[in-house]
């Protein structure tokens, strides 16, 4: 690894928040939403400085957000990053090639690794990854866990962890893009114990535990299509999985499918509710005019479960592309659905807010460069607004922030070109003042990738170039070298042989006082869950 002893020149181009353009005055910052660091921090966010470059061979990255964790408990953090068919674990030091251990999985690792205490009582943390049709799990030193690997459906593009059966230990949940057919039902969700056993009740639809009828319209999930959290207030986490259609599955940890509210005609289960933009049509279940009426489509939707309004019960948060119902006009931007566990919509969300602009991102770009993941980040940006805010990338070259009342807070243009995209945003306080910042990286078909830092009002603070085609995975914020400052860890799209795979940027003066959504899917369980406050 090479430690670069200079600060990159950072060029800002977004100007003021709210899409005011480069000459617009910046929008005012909200009040702190977190406790400040010891000493109060600073109102100035230091420019990220490239300090480490980790390398191995040529392996490229897919959509796996890296992790920073002390796997073995020795006080030194490890950096965990899947690179194509390898799971690589580094230490951040000046050598650059200090790979602690590696595991060859035999197939590309699409989604982010789970890093957690999967086996309580055993020393250290465990790491799990989905690799093509296999689920693999390793101990802190890289040895395969008993019962793994497990082979199910090819390809498993989604992985998360949660205690779905209430036994006090985490289970691993996967979603496939290749549905299992049987008993006139289809399944895309499987769940496993940390010793490799199948969780009772799974697969839920074909196995019968879901209780699905013929109106459960299940098909595959292509990109991190999973959130795991308690949606009904029973203190048991549930499984939410959107599909490559206008529907989504919602299951309890027993496999039981959640019931649809009676207002949905001829639909008994959540997975029978067609996500029409018009609430009346969603209840009806079909369009009045298929050329005009709109629905969601959730091929690449990575959802969230969060208590948006602070009432103590979480809502389902789902960002999807918008199309007409006969699906011959699909480039209508994105819309944001918020629902209860029976499919009903809270008052402000009866009509999902739409962001209709379209540059690119619905379709893959080619040459292993994939489209935009529709993933909302749910955080408290502005304590003066009731509830939490939802931050996400549209297909319009913008990052949008929407409040709990479905009102747009700000929008920021990160590109005006159709060849530049982002995988999603992370949020943490980078100056210790209690006001969080928004961080994301971009990727492009040829050049154009950047690391970007915004303030909580959507004003651009810093922009640093990334090499080659940038980075498709969501970055991770954590203390990668144990020096007390936060680092931004970027897993690059391209892997230059013996030169670079992962870049680590230090943010001077930062601390871990406020890590609201510091990695892909919010945490290292990759569950997309923001629980209600205690």
Coordinates of C-alpha atoms in Angstrom, one line a residue, residues 208-525:
X208 CA -46.4 -23.5 2.1
X209 CA -45.6 -21.4 5.2
X210 CA -46.4 -18.1 3.4
X211 CA -50.0 -19.0 2.8
X212 CA -49.9 -17.4 -0.6
X213 CA -52.7 -17.9 -3.1
X214 CA -52.6 -17.4 -6.9
X215 CA -52.3 -13.6 -6.5
X216 CA -48.7 -13.6 -5.2
X217 CA -46.8 -12.3 -8.2
X218 CA -43.2 -13.2 -7.4
X219 CA -40.2 -12.9 -9.7
X220 CA -36.5 -12.3 -9.3
X221 CA -34.6 -9.5 -7.6
X222 CA -31.5 -8.2 -9.3
X223 CA -29.6 -5.8 -7.1
X224 CA -29.7 -5.8 -3.2
X225 CA -33.5 -6.2 -3.2
X226 CA -33.8 -6.7 0.6
X227 CA -34.5 -5.0 3.9
X228 CA -34.8 -6.8 7.2
X229 CA -36.6 -5.1 10.1
X230 CA -39.6 -5.0 12.4
X231 CA -42.5 -3.7 10.4
X232 CA -45.5 -4.5 12.7
X233 CA -44.1 -3.7 16.1
X234 CA -44.0 -7.3 17.5
X235 CA -40.2 -7.0 18.2
X236 CA -39.4 -9.6 15.5
X237 CA -37.7 -8.6 12.3
X238 CA -39.4 -9.2 9.0
X239 CA -38.2 -9.6 5.4
X240 CA -39.1 -7.1 2.6
X241 CA -38.0 -8.0 -0.9
X242 CA -39.1 -6.1 -4.1
X243 CA -39.2 -7.9 -7.4
X244 CA -38.4 -7.4 -11.1
X245 CA -42.0 -6.3 -11.6
X246 CA -44.5 -4.0 -9.9
X247 CA -44.8 -6.1 -6.8
X248 CA -42.8 -6.8 -3.6
X249 CA -42.8 -9.6 -1.0
X250 CA -43.2 -9.1 2.7
X251 CA -42.7 -12.1 5.1
X252 CA -42.4 -12.7 8.8
X253 CA -39.5 -14.7 10.0
X254 CA -41.6 -17.8 10.1
X255 CA -42.2 -17.4 6.3
X256 CA -45.7 -16.2 6.7
X257 CA -46.6 -13.7 4.0
X258 CA -48.1 -10.5 5.4
X259 CA -51.8 -9.9 4.6
X260 CA -53.0 -7.1 2.3
X261 CA -55.5 -4.6 3.6
X262 CA -59.1 -5.3 2.6
X263 CA -59.1 -2.2 0.4
X264 CA -57.1 -4.1 -2.2
X265 CA -59.6 -5.9 -4.4
X266 CA -59.1 -9.7 -4.7
X267 CA -55.7 -9.5 -3.1
X268 CA -55.1 -11.4 0.2
X269 CA -51.3 -11.0 0.5
X270 CA -48.9 -8.0 0.3
X271 CA -47.2 -9.7 -2.7
X272 CA -50.4 -9.4 -4.7
X273 CA -50.6 -5.6 -4.4
X274 CA -49.7 -3.9 -7.6
X275 CA -47.7 -0.7 -6.9
X276 CA -49.6 1.7 -9.1
X277 CA -48.8 5.4 -8.7
X278 CA -52.5 6.2 -8.5
X279 CA -53.7 4.8 -5.1
X280 CA -57.2 4.1 -6.5
X281 CA -55.7 2.0 -9.3
X282 CA -53.4 0.2 -6.8
X283 CA -56.6 -0.9 -4.9
X284 CA -58.3 -1.8 -8.1
X285 CA -55.3 -3.8 -9.2
X286 CA -55.2 -2.8 -12.9
X287 CA -55.0 0.2 -15.1
X288 CA -57.8 2.2 -16.7
X289 CA -55.5 3.2 -19.5
X290 CA -52.4 1.1 -19.9
X291 CA -50.7 3.6 -22.2
X292 CA -51.0 6.4 -19.6
X293 CA -51.5 4.9 -16.1
X294 CA -48.2 4.4 -14.2
X295 CA -46.7 1.8 -11.9
X296 CA -43.4 1.1 -10.2
X297 CA -40.9 -1.4 -11.3
X298 CA -38.3 -2.7 -8.8
X299 CA -35.6 -4.6 -10.6
X300 CA -32.8 -2.9 -8.8
X301 CA -34.6 -1.6 -5.8
X302 CA -32.8 -1.9 -2.5
X303 CA -35.5 -0.9 0.1
X304 CA -35.4 0.4 3.6
X305 CA -37.5 -0.2 6.8
X306 CA -37.6 2.9 9.0
X307 CA -39.8 4.7 11.4
X308 CA -40.1 7.9 9.3
X309 CA -42.7 9.8 11.3
X310 CA -41.6 8.9 14.8
X311 CA -44.8 7.1 15.8
X312 CA -42.9 4.0 17.1
X313 CA -43.8 1.8 14.1
X314 CA -41.6 1.4 11.0
X315 CA -42.7 2.0 7.5
X316 CA -41.6 0.3 4.2
X317 CA -39.6 2.7 2.0
X318 CA -39.3 1.7 -1.6
X319 CA -37.7 3.6 -4.5
X320 CA -38.4 2.3 -8.0
X321 CA -38.4 3.2 -11.6
X322 CA -41.7 4.5 -13.1
X323 CA -43.3 3.1 -16.3
X324 CA -46.6 3.0 -18.0
X325 CA -48.5 -0.2 -17.3
X326 CA -48.1 -1.7 -20.7
X327 CA -44.3 -1.2 -20.2
X328 CA -43.5 0.4 -23.5
X329 CA -42.5 3.7 -21.9
X330 CA -40.1 3.0 -19.1
X331 CA -37.9 6.1 -18.9
X332 CA -40.2 8.1 -16.6
X333 CA -37.8 8.6 -13.8
X334 CA -38.3 7.3 -10.3
X335 CA -40.9 7.5 -7.5
X336 CA -40.8 6.9 -3.8
X337 CA -43.3 4.6 -2.1
X338 CA -43.9 4.6 1.6
X339 CA -46.3 1.9 3.0
X340 CA -47.5 0.1 6.1
X341 CA -47.2 -3.6 6.3
X342 CA -50.6 -4.2 4.8
X343 CA -49.8 -2.1 1.7
X344 CA -51.8 1.0 2.8
X345 CA -50.1 4.3 2.4
X346 CA -49.7 7.0 5.1
X347 CA -51.5 10.3 4.4
X348 CA -48.6 12.2 2.9
X349 CA -47.6 9.3 0.8
X350 CA -50.9 8.4 -0.8
X351 CA -49.4 9.7 -4.1
X352 CA -45.7 8.6 -4.3
X353 CA -43.6 11.7 -5.2
X354 CA -42.2 11.3 -8.6
X355 CA -38.8 12.6 -10.0
X356 CA -39.5 12.2 -13.7
X357 CA -36.2 13.5 -15.2
X358 CA -34.2 10.9 -17.1
X359 CA -30.6 10.9 -18.2
X360 CA -29.6 7.2 -17.7
X361 CA -29.4 4.5 -15.1
X362 CA -32.4 2.3 -15.8
X363 CA -30.4 0.2 -18.2
X364 CA -26.9 -1.3 -17.8
X365 CA -24.2 0.7 -19.5
X366 CA -22.3 -2.3 -20.9
X367 CA -18.7 -3.5 -20.4
X368 CA -19.6 -4.7 -16.8
X369 CA -20.8 -1.2 -15.9
X370 CA -24.3 -1.6 -14.4
X371 CA -27.3 0.7 -14.0
X372 CA -28.2 2.7 -10.9
X373 CA -29.4 0.9 -7.8
X374 CA -32.6 2.5 -6.5
X375 CA -31.7 2.7 -2.9
X376 CA -33.0 5.2 -0.3
X377 CA -30.8 6.3 2.6
X378 CA -33.0 7.2 5.7
X379 CA -31.4 9.6 8.2
X380 CA -32.1 12.6 10.4
X381 CA -30.7 15.5 8.4
X382 CA -32.9 18.4 9.7
X383 CA -34.3 18.2 13.2
X384 CA -36.5 21.1 12.5
X385 CA -38.6 19.0 10.1
X386 CA -40.8 16.3 11.7
X387 CA -39.4 12.8 11.1
X388 CA -36.5 11.6 9.1
X389 CA -35.3 12.4 5.6
X390 CA -34.8 10.1 2.6
X391 CA -31.8 10.7 0.4
X392 CA -31.4 9.0 -3.0
X393 CA -30.2 9.2 -6.5
X394 CA -32.7 9.5 -9.4
X395 CA -32.2 8.8 -13.0
X396 CA -31.9 12.5 -13.6
X397 CA -28.3 13.1 -12.6
X398 CA -29.4 14.4 -9.2
X399 CA -29.3 13.5 -5.5
X400 CA -32.7 14.2 -3.9
X401 CA -33.6 14.7 -0.2
X402 CA -37.3 14.2 0.7
X403 CA -38.8 14.7 4.2
X404 CA -41.2 12.5 6.1
X405 CA -44.1 14.5 4.7
X406 CA -43.1 13.6 1.1
X407 CA -41.8 17.1 0.4
X408 CA -38.6 17.7 -1.4
X409 CA -36.0 19.3 0.8
X410 CA -33.4 19.8 -1.8
X411 CA -32.0 18.4 -5.0
X412 CA -28.3 18.5 -6.1
X413 CA -27.1 17.9 -9.7
X414 CA -23.9 15.7 -9.6
X415 CA -23.8 15.2 -13.4
X416 CA -25.5 16.4 -16.6
X417 CA -24.0 13.6 -18.7
X418 CA -25.7 10.3 -19.5
X419 CA -22.6 8.2 -18.9
X420 CA -22.1 9.1 -15.2
X421 CA -23.9 7.4 -12.4
X422 CA -23.8 6.7 -8.6
X423 CA -24.6 3.6 -6.5
X424 CA -26.0 5.6 -3.6
X425 CA -25.1 7.8 -0.6
X426 CA -23.8 7.4 2.9
X427 CA -24.2 9.9 5.7
X428 CA -21.9 10.8 8.7
X429 CA -20.7 13.9 10.5
X430 CA -17.2 14.6 9.1
X431 CA -16.3 17.6 11.2
X432 CA -17.6 16.7 14.7
X433 CA -20.1 19.6 14.9
X434 CA -23.2 17.3 15.0
X435 CA -24.4 18.3 11.5
X436 CA -24.0 15.3 9.1
X437 CA -22.6 15.3 5.6
X438 CA -23.6 13.2 2.6
X439 CA -20.9 11.3 0.7
X440 CA -21.1 9.3 -2.5
X441 CA -18.9 8.2 -5.4
X442 CA -19.6 8.2 -9.1
X443 CA -18.7 5.9 -11.9
X444 CA -18.7 6.3 -15.7
X445 CA -18.3 4.3 -18.8
X446 CA -15.0 5.9 -19.5
X447 CA -13.5 8.3 -17.0
X448 CA -15.5 10.8 -14.9
X449 CA -15.6 9.1 -11.5
X450 CA -15.4 11.3 -8.4
X451 CA -15.7 11.2 -4.7
X452 CA -18.2 13.9 -3.6
X453 CA -19.0 15.4 -0.2
X454 CA -22.2 17.5 0.3
X455 CA -23.4 19.3 3.4
X456 CA -26.8 18.6 5.0
X457 CA -28.4 21.2 2.8
X458 CA -27.2 19.7 -0.4
X459 CA -24.4 22.2 -1.0
X460 CA -21.2 20.7 -2.6
X461 CA -18.2 20.9 -0.3
X462 CA -15.6 18.7 -2.0
X463 CA -15.1 16.7 -5.1
X464 CA -12.0 14.5 -5.8
X465 CA -11.3 12.6 -9.0
X466 CA -11.2 8.8 -8.9
X467 CA -9.1 6.7 -11.3
X468 CA -10.3 4.9 -14.4
X469 CA -14.1 4.4 -14.4
X470 CA -14.6 5.5 -10.7
X471 CA -16.4 3.3 -8.2
X472 CA -19.8 1.5 -8.5
X473 CA -20.1 0.3 -4.9
X474 CA -21.4 2.7 -2.2
X475 CA -18.4 3.9 -0.2
X476 CA -17.9 3.2 3.5
X477 CA -17.1 5.6 6.3
X478 CA -15.1 4.3 9.3
X479 CA -11.7 4.5 11.0
X480 CA -9.7 2.3 8.7
X481 CA -6.3 2.8 10.3
X482 CA -7.1 3.3 13.9
X483 CA -5.9 6.9 14.1
X484 CA -9.2 8.3 15.4
X485 CA -10.1 10.2 12.2
X486 CA -12.8 8.9 9.9
X487 CA -11.8 7.6 6.6
X488 CA -13.8 7.1 3.4
X489 CA -13.1 3.7 1.8
X490 CA -13.8 3.5 -1.9
X491 CA -13.8 0.1 -3.7
X492 CA -12.9 1.0 -7.3
X493 CA -14.6 -0.4 -10.4
X494 CA -11.3 -1.2 -12.1
X495 CA -8.4 -3.1 -10.5
X496 CA -5.1 -2.2 -12.0
X497 CA -2.7 -5.1 -11.5
X498 CA -0.5 -4.6 -8.5
X499 CA -1.4 -0.9 -8.3
X500 CA -4.9 -0.3 -6.9
X501 CA -8.1 -1.9 -5.9
X502 CA -9.3 0.2 -3.0
X503 CA -8.6 3.8 -2.1
X504 CA -8.8 5.3 1.5
X505 CA -9.3 9.0 2.1
X506 CA -8.7 10.5 5.5
X507 CA -10.9 13.3 6.8
X508 CA -8.9 15.3 9.3
X509 CA -10.7 16.5 12.4
X510 CA -13.5 13.9 12.1
X511 CA -14.6 11.4 14.7
X512 CA -17.2 8.6 15.1
X513 CA -19.7 10.7 17.0
X514 CA -22.4 10.5 14.3
X515 CA -22.4 7.6 11.8
X516 CA -26.0 7.7 10.6
X517 CA -25.7 5.5 7.5
X518 CA -22.0 4.9 7.0
X519 CA -22.0 2.0 4.5
X520 CA -24.0 0.3 1.8
X521 CA -27.5 -0.7 3.1
X522 CA -26.8 1.3 6.3
X523 CA -24.8 -1.2 8.4
X524 CA -22.7 -4.3 8.2
X525 CA -25.8 -6.6 8.5

